[in-house]
Amino acid sequence: MLRISLALVLTVLACACGSFLHAQQVAEINIFYNGAKEVPFRKELARLDSLLNTMDRSRIAWITLVGHADSLFGRPSNANLAEKRASHLKKLLVERHVKDQLITVTSFDTVPPVAEHIVATGRSRNRRVFVRIEYAP
């Protein structure tokens, strides 16, 4: 599947149109979770810290956190768990000196899955918070 970022599209448009639009840089990462826990794996926090340490936090324009869950516990429980995961990750980012007002939290319970819910490995890939960090050039 071809995935084109908005930043790339804006850059191409700016070059083609001769305008002076400045595309924002984007970093995306999935943070994975174990079972019905709202706290991510320790190694996932290390990945997040590594990403944050490579960025100038004063240039962050906004961060979008999208919580997801697997299909084991039913829709109301999954929606609640997905929201808790994203909210908890927001708290962790604020503790890491990211401004609260730059972070948007949302959740989609089991939809859209990145893998089949039928097998355990698929369910484990769906237990995640998708993090999109956009920052100004």
The first five atom37 places (N, CA, C, CB, O) and aatype in JSON, in Angstrom:
{
  "aatype": [12, 10, 1, 9, 15, 10, 0, 10, 19, 10, 16, 19, 10, 0, 4, 0, 4, 7, 15, 13, 10, 8, 0, 5, 5, 19, 0, 6, 9, 2, 9, 13, 18, 2, 7, 0, 11, 6, 19, 14, 13, 1, 11, 6, 10, 0, 1, 10, 3, 15, 10, 10, 2, 16, 12, 3, 1, 15, 1, 9, 0, 17, 9, 16, 10, 19, 7, 8, 0, 3, 15, 10, 13, 7, 1, 14, 15, 2, 0, 2, 10, 0, 6, 11, 1, 0, 15, 8, 10, 11, 11, 10, 10, 19, 6, 1, 8, 19, 11, 3, 5, 10, 9, 16, 19, 16, 15, 13, 3, 16, 19, 14, 14, 19, 0, 6, 8, 9, 19, 0, 16, 7, 1, 15, 1, 2, 1, 1, 19, 13, 19, 1, 9, 6, 18, 0, 14],
  "atom_mask": [
    [1, 1, 1, 1, 1],
    [1, 1, 1, 1, 1],
    [1, 1, 1, 1, 1],
    [1, 1, 1, 1, 1],
    [1, 1, 1, 1, 1],
    [1, 1, 1, 1, 1],
    [1, 1, 1, 1, 1],
    [1, 1, 1, 1, 1],
    [1, 1, 1, 1, 1],
    [1, 1, 1, 1, 1],
    [1, 1, 1, 1, 1],
    [1, 1, 1, 1, 1],
    [1, 1, 1, 1, 1],
    [1, 1, 1, 1, 1],
    [1, 1, 1, 1, 1],
    [1, 1, 1, 1, 1],
    [1, 1, 1, 1, 1],
    [1, 1, 1, 0, 1],
    [1, 1, 1, 1, 1],
    [1, 1, 1, 1, 1],
    [1, 1, 1, 1, 1],
    [1, 1, 1, 1, 1],
    [1, 1, 1, 1, 1],
    [1, 1, 1, 1, 1],
    [1, 1, 1, 1, 1],
    [1, 1, 1, 1, 1],
    [1, 1, 1, 1, 1],
    [1, 1, 1, 1, 1],
    [1, 1, 1, 1, 1],
    [1, 1, 1, 1, 1],
    [1, 1, 1, 1, 1],
    [1, 1, 1, 1, 1],
    [1, 1, 1, 1, 1],
    [1, 1, 1, 1, 1],
    [1, 1, 1, 0, 1],
    [1, 1, 1, 1, 1],
    [1, 1, 1, 1, 1],
    [1, 1, 1, 1, 1],
    [1, 1, 1, 1, 1],
    [1, 1, 1, 1, 1],
    [1, 1, 1, 1, 1],
    [1, 1, 1, 1, 1],
    [1, 1, 1, 1, 1],
    [1, 1, 1, 1, 1],
    [1, 1, 1, 1, 1],
    [1, 1, 1, 1, 1],
    [1, 1, 1, 1, 1],
    [1, 1, 1, 1, 1],
    [1, 1, 1, 1, 1],
    [1, 1, 1, 1, 1],
    [1, 1, 1, 1, 1],
    [1, 1, 1, 1, 1],
    [1, 1, 1, 1, 1],
    [1, 1, 1, 1, 1],
    [1, 1, 1, 1, 1],
    [1, 1, 1, 1, 1],
    [1, 1, 1, 1, 1],
    [1, 1, 1, 1, 1],
    [1, 1, 1, 1, 1],
    [1, 1, 1, 1, 1],
    [1, 1, 1, 1, 1],
    [1, 1, 1, 1, 1],
    [1, 1, 1, 1, 1],
    [1, 1, 1, 1, 1],
    [1, 1, 1, 1, 1],
    [1, 1, 1, 1, 1],
    [1, 1, 1, 0, 1],
    [1, 1, 1, 1, 1],
    [1, 1, 1, 1, 1],
    [1, 1, 1, 1, 1],
    [1, 1, 1, 1, 1],
    [1, 1, 1, 1, 1],
    [1, 1, 1, 1, 1],
    [1, 1, 1, 0, 1],
    [1, 1, 1, 1, 1],
    [1, 1, 1, 1, 1],
    [1, 1, 1, 1, 1],
    [1, 1, 1, 1, 1],
    [1, 1, 1, 1, 1],
    [1, 1, 1, 1, 1],
    [1, 1, 1, 1, 1],
    [1, 1, 1, 1, 1],
    [1, 1, 1, 1, 1],
    [1, 1, 1, 1, 1],
    [1, 1, 1, 1, 1],
    [1, 1, 1, 1, 1],
    [1, 1, 1, 1, 1],
    [1, 1, 1, 1, 1],
    [1, 1, 1, 1, 1],
    [1, 1, 1, 1, 1],
    [1, 1, 1, 1, 1],
    [1, 1, 1, 1, 1],
    [1, 1, 1, 1, 1],
    [1, 1, 1, 1, 1],
    [1, 1, 1, 1, 1],
    [1, 1, 1, 1, 1],
    [1, 1, 1, 1, 1],
    [1, 1, 1, 1, 1],
    [1, 1, 1, 1, 1],
    [1, 1, 1, 1, 1],
    [1, 1, 1, 1, 1],
    [1, 1, 1, 1, 1],
    [1, 1, 1, 1, 1],
    [1, 1, 1, 1, 1],
    [1, 1, 1, 1, 1],
    [1, 1, 1, 1, 1],
    [1, 1, 1, 1, 1],
    [1, 1, 1, 1, 1],
    [1, 1, 1, 1, 1],
    [1, 1, 1, 1, 1],
    [1, 1, 1, 1, 1],
    [1, 1, 1, 1, 1],
    [1, 1, 1, 1, 1],
    [1, 1, 1, 1, 1],
    [1, 1, 1, 1, 1],
    [1, 1, 1, 1, 1],
    [1, 1, 1, 1, 1],
    [1, 1, 1, 1, 1],
    [1, 1, 1, 1, 1],
    [1, 1, 1, 1, 1],
    [1, 1, 1, 1, 1],
    [1, 1, 1, 0, 1],
    [1, 1, 1, 1, 1],
    [1, 1, 1, 1, 1],
    [1, 1, 1, 1, 1],
    [1, 1, 1, 1, 1],
    [1, 1, 1, 1, 1],
    [1, 1, 1, 1, 1],
    [1, 1, 1, 1, 1],
    [1, 1, 1, 1, 1],
    [1, 1, 1, 1, 1],
    [1, 1, 1, 1, 1],
    [1, 1, 1, 1, 1],
    [1, 1, 1, 1, 1],
    [1, 1, 1, 1, 1],
    [1, 1, 1, 1, 1],
    [1, 1, 1, 1, 1]
  ],
  "atom_positions": [
    [[0.85, -1.17, 0.0], [0.0, 0.0, 0.0], [0.89, 1.24, 0.0], [-0.96, 0.0, 1.22], [1.8, 1.36, 0.82]],
    [[0.63, 2.14, -0.9], [1.39, 3.38, -0.99], [0.82, 4.37, -0.01], [1.38, 3.95, -2.42], [-0.39, 4.59, 0.03]],
    [[1.68, 4.98, 0.78], [1.24, 5.93, 1.78], [1.95, 7.24, 1.53], [1.5, 5.41, 3.22], [3.18, 7.32, 1.61]],
    [[1.18, 8.27, 1.23], [1.76, 9.57, 0.93], [1.36, 10.53, 2.05], [1.29, 10.1, -0.46], [0.18, 10.65, 2.36]],
    [[2.31, 11.18, 2.63], [2.02, 12.1, 3.72], [1.56, 13.44, 3.19], [3.25, 12.28, 4.62], [1.88, 13.83, 2.07]],
    [[0.8, 14.14, 4.0], [0.34, 15.48, 3.66], [1.53, 16.4, 3.44], [-0.57, 16.03, 4.77], [1.49, 17.26, 2.56]],
    [[2.57, 16.24, 4.22], [3.75, 17.08, 4.06], [4.36, 16.92, 2.67], [4.8, 16.75, 5.14], [4.76, 17.9, 2.05]],
    [[4.42, 15.69, 2.18], [4.96, 15.45, 0.85], [4.07, 16.08, -0.22], [5.11, 13.93, 0.59], [4.57, 16.71, -1.15]],
    [[2.76, 15.93, -0.08], [1.83, 16.51, -1.03], [1.98, 18.03, -1.06], [0.38, 16.13, -0.68], [2.03, 18.62, -2.14]],
    [[2.06, 18.66, 0.1], [2.23, 20.11, 0.16], [3.55, 20.55, -0.47], [2.17, 20.59, 1.6], [3.61, 21.58, -1.14]],
    [[4.59, 19.78, -0.26], [5.88, 20.11, -0.84], [5.81, 20.05, -2.36], [6.96, 19.16, -0.32], [6.3, 20.95, -3.04]],
    [[5.2, 18.99, -2.89], [5.07, 18.86, -4.33], [4.23, 19.99, -4.9], [4.45, 17.5, -4.69], [4.59, 20.59, -5.92]],
    [[3.1, 20.3, -4.25], [2.25, 21.4, -4.7], [3.0, 22.73, -4.67], [0.99, 21.49, -3.84], [2.88, 23.54, -5.59]],
    [[3.76, 22.95, -3.61], [4.51, 24.2, -3.49], [5.52, 24.33, -4.63], [5.23, 24.28, -2.14], [5.68, 25.41, -5.2]],
    [[6.19, 23.25, -4.97], [7.16, 23.29, -6.06], [6.47, 23.47, -7.4], [8.01, 22.01, -6.06], [6.92, 24.25, -8.24]],
    [[5.37, 22.74, -7.61], [4.67, 22.81, -8.89], [4.03, 24.17, -9.11], [3.61, 21.72, -8.97], [4.01, 24.68, -10.23]],
    [[3.51, 24.75, -8.06], [2.8, 26.04, -8.18], [3.74, 27.23, -8.02], [1.69, 26.13, -7.15], [3.35, 28.36, -8.27]],
    [[4.95, 26.98, -7.61], [5.88, 28.07, -7.41], [5.55, 28.91, -6.18], [0.0, 0.0, 0.0], [6.04, 30.04, -6.06]],
    [[4.74, 28.38, -5.28], [4.37, 29.15, -4.09], [5.41, 28.96, -3.01], [2.98, 28.72, -3.58], [6.34, 28.17, -3.15]],
    [[5.24, 29.69, -1.93], [6.19, 29.63, -0.83], [5.61, 28.91, 0.37], [6.62, 31.03, -0.44], [5.92, 29.25, 1.51]],
    [[4.76, 27.9, 0.12], [4.22, 27.1, 1.21], [5.36, 26.32, 1.88], [3.12, 26.13, 0.71], [6.25, 25.82, 1.2]],
    [[5.31, 26.23, 3.17], [6.3, 25.44, 3.9], [5.61, 24.23, 4.49], [7.0, 26.27, 5.02], [4.76, 24.36, 5.37]],
    [[5.95, 23.05, 4.01], [5.35, 21.82, 4.51], [5.88, 21.51, 5.9], [5.62, 20.65, 3.55], [7.04, 21.77, 6.2]],
    [[5.03, 20.96, 6.71], [5.46, 20.57, 8.04], [6.07, 19.18, 7.98], [4.28, 20.61, 9.03], [5.68, 18.36, 7.15]],
    [[7.02, 18.92, 8.87], [7.62, 17.6, 8.96], [6.75, 16.75, 9.87], [9.07, 17.68, 9.49], [6.15, 17.25, 10.82]],
    [[6.7, 15.46, 9.57], [5.81, 14.55, 10.28], [6.58, 13.32, 10.73], [4.62, 14.14, 9.38], [7.41, 12.79, 10.0]],
    [[6.29, 12.88, 11.95], [6.8, 11.61, 12.46], [5.6, 10.8, 12.93], [7.85, 11.83, 13.63], [4.71, 11.33, 13.61]],
    [[5.57, 9.53, 12.58], [4.47, 8.65, 12.99], [5.04, 7.39, 13.61], [3.55, 8.3, 11.79], [6.06, 6.87, 13.17]],
    [[4.37, 6.91, 14.65], [4.81, 5.71, 15.34], [3.58, 5.05, 15.99], [5.9, 6.04, 16.41], [2.67, 5.75, 16.44]],
    [[3.57, 3.74, 16.05], [2.57, 3.01, 16.81], [3.22, 2.55, 18.11], [2.01, 1.79, 16.0], [4.31, 1.99, 18.1]],
    [[2.54, 2.8, 19.22], [2.99, 2.32, 20.53], [2.09, 1.14, 20.89], [2.93, 3.47, 21.63], [0.87, 1.28, 20.92]],
    [[2.7, -0.01, 21.17], [1.94, -1.25, 21.38], [1.76, -1.58, 22.86], [2.63, -2.4, 20.68], [2.54, -1.16, 23.71]],
    [[0.69, -2.35, 23.13], [0.26, -2.66, 24.49], [0.05, -4.16, 24.66], [-1.03, -1.91, 24.84], [-0.12, -4.9, 23.69]],
    [[0.07, -4.59, 25.93], [-0.13, -5.98, 26.28], [-1.55, -6.17, 26.8], [0.92, -6.45, 27.32], [-1.94, -5.53, 27.77]],
    [[-2.3, -7.05, 26.18], [-3.64, -7.41, 26.67], [-4.52, -6.22, 26.93], [0.0, 0.0, 0.0], [-4.63, -5.31, 26.11]],
    [[-5.17, -6.24, 28.09], [-6.13, -5.19, 28.45], [-5.48, -4.08, 29.27], [-7.3, -5.79, 29.21], [-6.17, -3.41, 30.04]],
    [[-4.19, -3.89, 29.13], [-3.49, -2.87, 29.92], [-3.53, -1.52, 29.22], [-2.04, -3.3, 30.17], [-3.53, -1.44, 27.99]],
    [[-3.56, -0.46, 30.03], [-3.51, 0.88, 29.46], [-2.11, 1.46, 29.48], [-4.45, 1.8, 30.21], [-1.88, 2.57, 28.98]],
    [[-1.16, 0.72, 30.05], [0.24, 1.14, 30.1], [1.01, 0.37, 29.02], [0.87, 0.89, 31.54], [0.92, -0.85, 28.97]],
    [[1.76, 1.07, 28.17], [2.46, 0.37, 27.09], [3.63, -0.47, 27.59], [2.96, 1.38, 26.06], [4.1, -0.31, 28.72]],
    [[4.09, -1.36, 26.73], [5.31, -2.12, 27.01], [6.45, -1.14, 27.29], [5.66, -3.07, 25.83], [6.49, -0.05, 26.72]],
    [[7.36, -1.53, 28.14], [8.51, -0.69, 28.47], [9.35, -0.35, 27.23], [9.39, -1.39, 29.51], [9.81, 0.78, 27.08]],
    [[9.54, -1.34, 26.36], [10.33, -1.09, 25.14], [9.64, -0.09, 24.22], [10.57, -2.41, 24.38], [10.3, 0.61, 23.45]],
    [[8.32, -0.01, 24.29], [7.59, 0.96, 23.48], [7.83, 2.38, 23.98], [6.08, 0.65, 23.48], [7.94, 3.32, 23.19]],
    [[7.9, 2.53, 25.29], [8.22, 3.85, 25.85], [9.63, 4.28, 25.45], [8.08, 3.84, 27.38], [9.87, 5.46, 25.22]],
    [[10.54, 3.33, 25.39], [11.91, 3.64, 24.95], [11.9, 4.12, 23.49], [12.83, 2.41, 25.11], [12.65, 5.03, 23.14]],
    [[11.07, 3.51, 22.65], [10.96, 3.94, 21.26], [10.4, 5.36, 21.17], [10.06, 2.98, 20.46], [10.88, 6.17, 20.38]],
    [[9.38, 5.65, 22.0], [8.8, 6.99, 22.01], [9.83, 8.01, 22.48], [7.55, 7.03, 22.93], [9.97, 9.08, 21.89]],
    [[10.55, 7.69, 23.54], [11.59, 8.58, 24.05], [12.67, 8.83, 22.99], [12.23, 8.0, 25.32], [13.15, 9.95, 22.84]],
    [[13.03, 7.79, 22.27], [14.04, 7.93, 21.23], [13.55, 8.91, 20.15], [14.36, 6.56, 20.6], [14.32, 9.75, 19.68]],
    [[12.29, 8.78, 19.77], [11.74, 9.7, 18.78], [11.72, 11.13, 19.31], [10.32, 9.27, 18.38], [12.12, 12.06, 18.6]],
    [[11.26, 11.31, 20.53], [11.2, 12.66, 21.11], [12.58, 13.28, 21.26], [10.51, 12.62, 22.46], [12.74, 14.49, 21.09]],
    [[13.57, 12.46, 21.56], [14.92, 12.98, 21.75], [15.56, 13.44, 20.44], [15.79, 11.92, 22.39], [16.52, 14.21, 20.46]],
    [[15.04, 12.98, 19.31], [15.58, 13.42, 18.03], [14.89, 14.68, 17.52], [15.45, 12.31, 17.0], [15.3, 15.25, 16.51]],
    [[13.84, 15.13, 18.22], [13.07, 16.28, 17.77], [13.3, 17.48, 18.66], [11.58, 15.94, 17.72], [13.59, 17.35, 19.85]],
    [[13.17, 18.65, 18.08], [13.18, 19.89, 18.84], [11.75, 20.12, 19.33], [13.71, 21.11, 17.97], [10.88, 20.5, 18.54]],
    [[11.49, 19.9, 20.6], [10.13, 19.97, 21.13], [9.51, 21.36, 21.03], [10.11, 19.53, 22.57], [8.29, 21.49, 21.05]],
    [[10.33, 22.39, 20.91], [9.79, 23.74, 20.77], [9.18, 23.95, 19.38], [10.88, 24.78, 21.03], [8.44, 24.91, 19.17]],
    [[9.49, 23.06, 18.44], [8.95, 23.19, 17.09], [7.72, 22.32, 16.83], [10.02, 22.84, 16.1], [7.19, 22.32, 15.72]],
    [[7.26, 21.58, 17.84], [6.09, 20.72, 17.64], [4.86, 21.59, 17.41], [5.88, 19.79, 18.87], [4.53, 22.46, 18.22]],
    [[4.19, 21.34, 16.29], [2.96, 22.08, 15.97], [1.76, 21.42, 16.66], [2.74, 22.13, 14.43], [0.96, 22.11, 17.29]],
    [[1.65, 20.11, 16.54], [0.63, 19.37, 17.27], [0.93, 17.89, 17.23], [-0.76, 19.64, 16.69], [1.71, 17.41, 16.41]],
    [[0.28, 17.17, 18.16], [0.41, 15.72, 18.25], [-0.99, 15.13, 18.29], [1.25, 15.29, 19.52], [-1.85, 15.59, 19.05]],
    [[-1.21, 14.12, 17.49], [-2.48, 13.41, 17.5], [-2.24, 12.01, 18.04], [-3.12, 13.37, 16.07], [-1.36, 11.29, 17.55]],
    [[-3.02, 11.62, 19.04], [-2.95, 10.28, 19.62], [-4.28, 9.58, 19.33], [-2.65, 10.33, 21.16], [-5.34, 10.1, 19.66]],
    [[-4.21, 8.41, 18.72], [-5.42, 7.65, 18.4], [-5.32, 6.28, 19.04], [-5.62, 7.53, 16.85], [-4.5, 5.45, 18.63]],
    [[-6.15, 6.05, 20.05], [-6.15, 4.78, 20.77], [-6.92, 3.7, 20.03], [0.0, 0.0, 0.0], [-7.94, 3.97, 19.4]],
    [[-6.41, 2.47, 20.12], [-7.06, 1.3, 19.51], [-6.99, 0.13, 20.49], [-6.37, 0.93, 18.14], [-6.17, 0.12, 21.4]],
    [[-7.88, -0.84, 20.29], [-7.89, -2.05, 21.12], [-8.11, -3.26, 20.21], [-9.0, -1.98, 22.23], [-8.42, -3.1, 19.03]],
    [[-7.94, -4.46, 20.76], [-8.26, -5.65, 19.98], [-9.75, -5.96, 20.16], [-7.37, -6.87, 20.41], [-10.49, -5.15, 20.71]],
    [[-10.18, -7.11, 19.7], [-11.62, -7.41, 19.69], [-12.06, -8.36, 20.81], [-11.99, -8.01, 18.37], [-13.14, -8.94, 20.7]],
    [[-11.29, -8.52, 21.86], [-11.6, -9.55, 22.85], [-12.71, -9.19, 23.84], [-10.38, -9.86, 23.61], [-13.41, -10.1, 24.29]],
    [[-12.9, -7.95, 24.2], [-13.76, -7.65, 25.35], [-15.09, -7.0, 25.0], [-13.03, -6.77, 26.27], [-15.83, -6.66, 25.92]],
    [[-15.42, -6.81, 23.76], [-16.67, -6.18, 23.39], [-16.5, -4.68, 23.2], [0.0, 0.0, 0.0], [-15.58, -4.08, 23.75]],
    [[-17.37, -4.1, 22.42], [-17.22, -2.7, 22.0], [-17.14, -1.69, 23.13], [-18.36, -2.34, 21.12], [-16.21, -0.88, 23.13]],
    [[-18.05, -1.69, 24.11], [-17.94, -0.66, 25.17], [-16.62, -0.73, 25.93], [-19.11, -0.79, 26.15], [-16.0, 0.29, 26.2]],
    [[-16.2, -1.93, 26.27], [-14.93, -2.09, 26.99], [-13.76, -1.67, 26.13], [-14.75, -3.53, 27.44], [-12.84, -1.01, 26.62]],
    [[-13.77, -2.05, 24.85], [-12.67, -1.69, 23.95], [-12.6, -0.2, 23.72], [-12.83, -2.41, 22.62], [-11.51, 0.38, 23.69]],
    [[-13.74, 0.44, 23.55], [-13.75, 1.89, 23.36], [-13.17, 2.59, 24.58], [-15.18, 2.4, 23.07], [-12.39, 3.53, 24.45]],
    [[-13.55, 2.13, 25.75], [-13.05, 2.7, 27.0], [-11.54, 2.47, 27.13], [-13.79, 2.09, 28.21], [-10.8, 3.38, 27.5]],
    [[-11.1, 1.27, 26.83], [-9.67, 0.93, 26.93], [-8.85, 1.74, 25.92], [-9.46, -0.57, 26.71], [-7.78, 2.24, 26.26]],
    [[-9.34, 1.88, 24.7], [-8.63, 2.65, 23.69], [-8.48, 4.11, 24.13], [-9.36, 2.57, 22.34], [-7.42, 4.71, 23.94]],
    [[-9.53, 4.67, 24.7], [-9.49, 6.05, 25.21], [-8.51, 6.17, 26.37], [-10.89, 6.51, 25.65], [-7.75, 7.14, 26.43]],
    [[-8.51, 5.2, 27.28], [-7.58, 5.24, 28.42], [-6.13, 5.16, 27.95], [-7.88, 4.08, 29.39], [-5.26, 5.85, 28.49]],
    [[-5.87, 4.32, 26.95], [-4.5, 4.2, 26.43], [-4.01, 5.53, 25.86], [-4.43, 3.11, 25.35], [-2.91, 5.98, 26.17]],
    [[-4.84, 6.15, 25.03], [-4.45, 7.42, 24.42], [-4.29, 8.51, 25.48], [-5.48, 7.85, 23.36], [-3.35, 9.3, 25.42]],
    [[-5.2, 8.55, 26.45], [-5.11, 9.56, 27.52], [-3.88, 9.36, 28.39], [-6.37, 9.51, 28.4], [-3.21, 10.32, 28.78]],
    [[-3.57, 8.09, 28.68], [-2.38, 7.8, 29.48], [-1.11, 8.19, 28.72], [-2.33, 6.29, 29.85], [-0.18, 8.72, 29.32]],
    [[-1.09, 7.94, 27.42], [0.08, 8.34, 26.63], [0.21, 9.86, 26.58], [-0.02, 7.77, 25.21], [1.32, 10.38, 26.57]],
    [[-0.9, 10.57, 26.55], [-0.86, 12.04, 26.61], [-0.21, 12.47, 27.91], [-2.28, 12.64, 26.48], [0.65, 13.36, 27.91]],
    [[-0.6, 11.86, 29.01], [-0.01, 12.18, 30.32], [1.51, 11.94, 30.3], [-0.67, 11.34, 31.43], [2.27, 12.74, 30.83]],
    [[1.93, 10.84, 29.69], [3.36, 10.54, 29.61], [4.1, 11.57, 28.76], [3.57, 9.14, 29.03], [5.23, 11.94, 29.09]],
    [[3.47, 12.04, 27.69], [4.11, 13.06, 26.85], [4.23, 14.38, 27.6], [3.31, 13.26, 25.55], [5.25, 15.07, 27.49]],
    [[3.21, 14.74, 28.36], [3.26, 15.97, 29.15], [4.37, 15.87, 30.2], [1.9, 16.25, 29.84], [5.08, 16.85, 30.46]],
    [[4.53, 14.69, 30.79], [5.62, 14.47, 31.74], [6.99, 14.61, 31.07], [5.5, 13.1, 32.39], [7.98, 14.91, 31.72]],
    [[7.02, 14.39, 29.75], [8.26, 14.51, 28.98], [8.39, 15.9, 28.34], [8.32, 13.42, 27.88], [9.09, 16.08, 27.35]],
    [[7.7, 16.87, 28.93], [7.81, 18.29, 28.56], [7.23, 18.64, 27.19], [9.25, 18.69, 28.6], [7.74, 19.53, 26.51]],
    [[6.18, 17.93, 26.79], [5.42, 18.31, 25.6], [4.21, 19.09, 26.1], [5.0, 17.05, 24.73], [3.54, 18.65, 27.04]],
    [[3.93, 20.23, 25.48], [2.83, 21.08, 25.94], [1.47, 20.38, 25.77], [2.84, 22.41, 25.17], [1.15, 19.87, 24.7]],
    [[0.71, 20.38, 26.85], [-0.6, 19.74, 26.89], [-1.52, 20.2, 25.77], [-1.26, 20.01, 28.23], [-2.21, 19.38, 25.15]],
    [[-1.54, 21.49, 25.5], [-2.48, 22.05, 24.52], [-2.15, 21.65, 23.08], [-2.49, 23.57, 24.63], [-2.96, 21.89, 22.18]],
    [[-1.0, 21.05, 22.84], [-0.62, 20.61, 21.5], [-1.08, 19.18, 21.21], [0.87, 20.71, 21.33], [-0.92, 18.7, 20.09]],
    [[-1.64, 18.51, 22.21], [-1.95, 17.08, 22.07], [-3.46, 16.87, 21.96], [-1.39, 16.29, 23.26], [-4.22, 17.32, 22.81]],
    [[-3.87, 16.17, 20.9], [-5.26, 15.81, 20.69], [-5.39, 14.3, 20.9], [-5.75, 16.22, 19.27], [-4.59, 13.52, 20.39]],
    [[-6.42, 13.9, 21.65], [-6.65, 12.48, 21.95], [-7.98, 12.05, 21.36], [-6.62, 12.23, 23.49], [-8.99, 12.73, 21.5]],
    [[-7.95, 10.92, 20.69], [-9.17, 10.31, 20.17], [-9.0, 8.8, 20.21], [-9.5, 10.81, 18.72], [-7.9, 8.31, 20.46]],
    [[-10.07, 8.06, 19.97], [-9.96, 6.59, 19.97], [-10.99, 6.0, 19.02], [-10.16, 6.03, 21.4], [-12.02, 6.61, 18.73]],
    [[-10.68, 4.79, 18.54], [-11.54, 4.09, 17.58], [-11.79, 2.65, 17.97], [-10.94, 4.15, 16.2], [-12.14, 1.86, 17.09]],
    [[-11.65, 2.25, 19.19], [-11.76, 0.88, 19.68], [-11.12, -0.11, 18.72], [-13.23, 0.51, 19.9], [-9.9, -0.09, 18.58]],
    [[-11.86, -0.99, 18.06], [-11.26, -2.04, 17.21], [-11.18, -1.65, 15.73], [-12.05, -3.32, 17.35], [-10.72, -2.44, 14.92]],
    [[-11.62, -0.46, 15.39], [-11.67, -0.05, 13.99], [-10.74, 1.13, 13.77], [-13.12, 0.31, 13.57], [-10.74, 2.01, 14.64]],
    [[-9.98, 1.25, 12.76], [-9.68, 0.24, 11.75], [-8.54, -0.66, 12.22], [-9.33, 0.89, 10.39], [-7.53, -0.15, 12.72]],
    [[-8.66, -1.95, 12.08], [-7.57, -2.83, 12.49], [-6.4, -2.76, 11.51], [-8.07, -4.28, 12.62], [-6.6, -2.52, 10.32]],
    [[-5.19, -2.98, 12.0], [-4.04, -3.07, 11.12], [-3.73, -4.52, 10.8], [-2.81, -2.39, 11.74], [-2.92, -4.82, 9.92]],
    [[-4.38, -5.44, 11.54], [-4.2, -6.88, 11.32], [-5.5, -7.59, 11.68], [-2.99, -7.44, 12.17], [-6.38, -7.02, 12.33]],
    [[-5.62, -8.84, 11.25], [-6.82, -9.63, 11.55], [-6.94, -9.9, 13.05], [-6.79, -10.96, 10.77], [-5.96, -10.21, 13.72]],
    [[-8.16, -9.77, 13.56], [-8.41, -10.04, 14.98], [-8.51, -11.53, 15.28], [-9.69, -9.35, 15.41], [-8.55, -11.92, 16.44]],
    [[-8.55, -12.36, 14.25], [-8.78, -13.79, 14.42], [-7.63, -14.48, 15.15], [-9.0, -14.45, 13.07], [-7.86, -15.35, 15.99]],
    [[-6.4, -14.09, 14.85], [-5.23, -14.74, 15.45], [-4.6, -13.83, 16.5], [-4.19, -15.12, 14.36], [-4.73, -12.61, 16.44]],
    [[-3.91, -14.43, 17.44], [-3.31, -13.68, 18.56], [-2.31, -12.63, 18.09], [-2.63, -14.63, 19.52], [-2.27, -11.53, 18.63]],
    [[-1.5, -12.96, 17.09], [-0.51, -11.98, 16.62], [-1.2, -10.77, 15.99], [0.44, -12.63, 15.6], [-0.72, -9.64, 16.12]],
    [[-2.3, -11.0, 15.32], [-3.06, -9.89, 14.75], [-3.65, -9.01, 15.83], [0.0, 0.0, 0.0], [-3.58, -7.78, 15.76]],
    [[-4.25, -9.64, 16.84], [-4.82, -8.87, 17.95], [-3.75, -8.04, 18.65], [-5.51, -9.8, 18.96], [-4.0, -6.9, 19.04]],
    [[-2.55, -8.61, 18.82], [-1.48, -7.87, 19.51], [-1.05, -6.64, 18.71], [-0.27, -8.79, 19.76], [-0.67, -5.63, 19.3]],
    [[-1.1, -6.71, 17.39], [-0.74, -5.55, 16.56], [-1.82, -4.47, 16.61], [-0.51, -5.98, 15.11], [-1.55, -3.3, 16.34]],
    [[-3.05, -4.86, 16.95], [-4.15, -3.91, 17.02], [-4.24, -3.19, 18.36], [-5.45, -4.61, 16.73], [-4.96, -2.2, 18.48]],
    [[-3.54, -3.68, 19.36], [-3.5, -3.02, 20.68], [-2.44, -1.93, 20.62], [-3.19, -4.04, 21.85], [-1.26, -2.19, 20.86]],
    [[-2.86, -0.72, 20.3], [-1.87, 0.32, 20.04], [-2.46, 1.7, 20.22], [-1.31, 0.18, 18.63], [-3.67, 1.89, 20.29]],
    [[-1.54, 2.67, 20.3], [-1.9, 4.07, 20.15], [-1.06, 4.58, 19.0], [-1.66, 4.91, 21.47], [0.17, 4.5, 19.03]],
    [[-1.72, 5.09, 17.99], [-1.05, 5.68, 16.85], [-0.69, 7.11, 17.22], [-1.94, 5.64, 15.56], [-1.54, 7.87, 17.66]],
    [[0.57, 7.46, 17.05], [1.08, 8.79, 17.4], [1.53, 9.48, 16.12], [2.25, 8.7, 18.43], [2.35, 8.95, 15.37]],
    [[0.99, 10.65, 15.88], [1.42, 11.48, 14.74], [1.89, 12.81, 15.3], [0.24, 11.68, 13.69], [1.13, 13.55, 15.93]],
    [[3.16, 13.11, 15.06], [3.75, 14.35, 15.54], [4.07, 15.21, 14.32], [5.04, 14.1, 16.39], [4.8, 14.81, 13.43]],
    [[3.5, 16.4, 14.31], [3.77, 17.34, 13.23], [4.47, 18.55, 13.82], [2.46, 17.75, 12.48], [4.05, 19.1, 14.84]],
    [[5.53, 18.94, 13.16], [6.25, 20.11, 13.66], [6.67, 21.0, 12.52], [7.46, 19.68, 14.47], [6.92, 20.56, 11.39]],
    [[6.75, 22.28, 12.86], [7.04, 23.29, 11.86], [8.51, 23.23, 11.46], [6.68, 24.68, 12.38], [9.37, 22.86, 12.26]],
    [[8.79, 23.62, 10.2], [10.19, 23.63, 9.75], [11.02, 24.67, 10.46], [10.26, 23.86, 8.26], [12.21, 24.8, 10.19]]
  ]
}
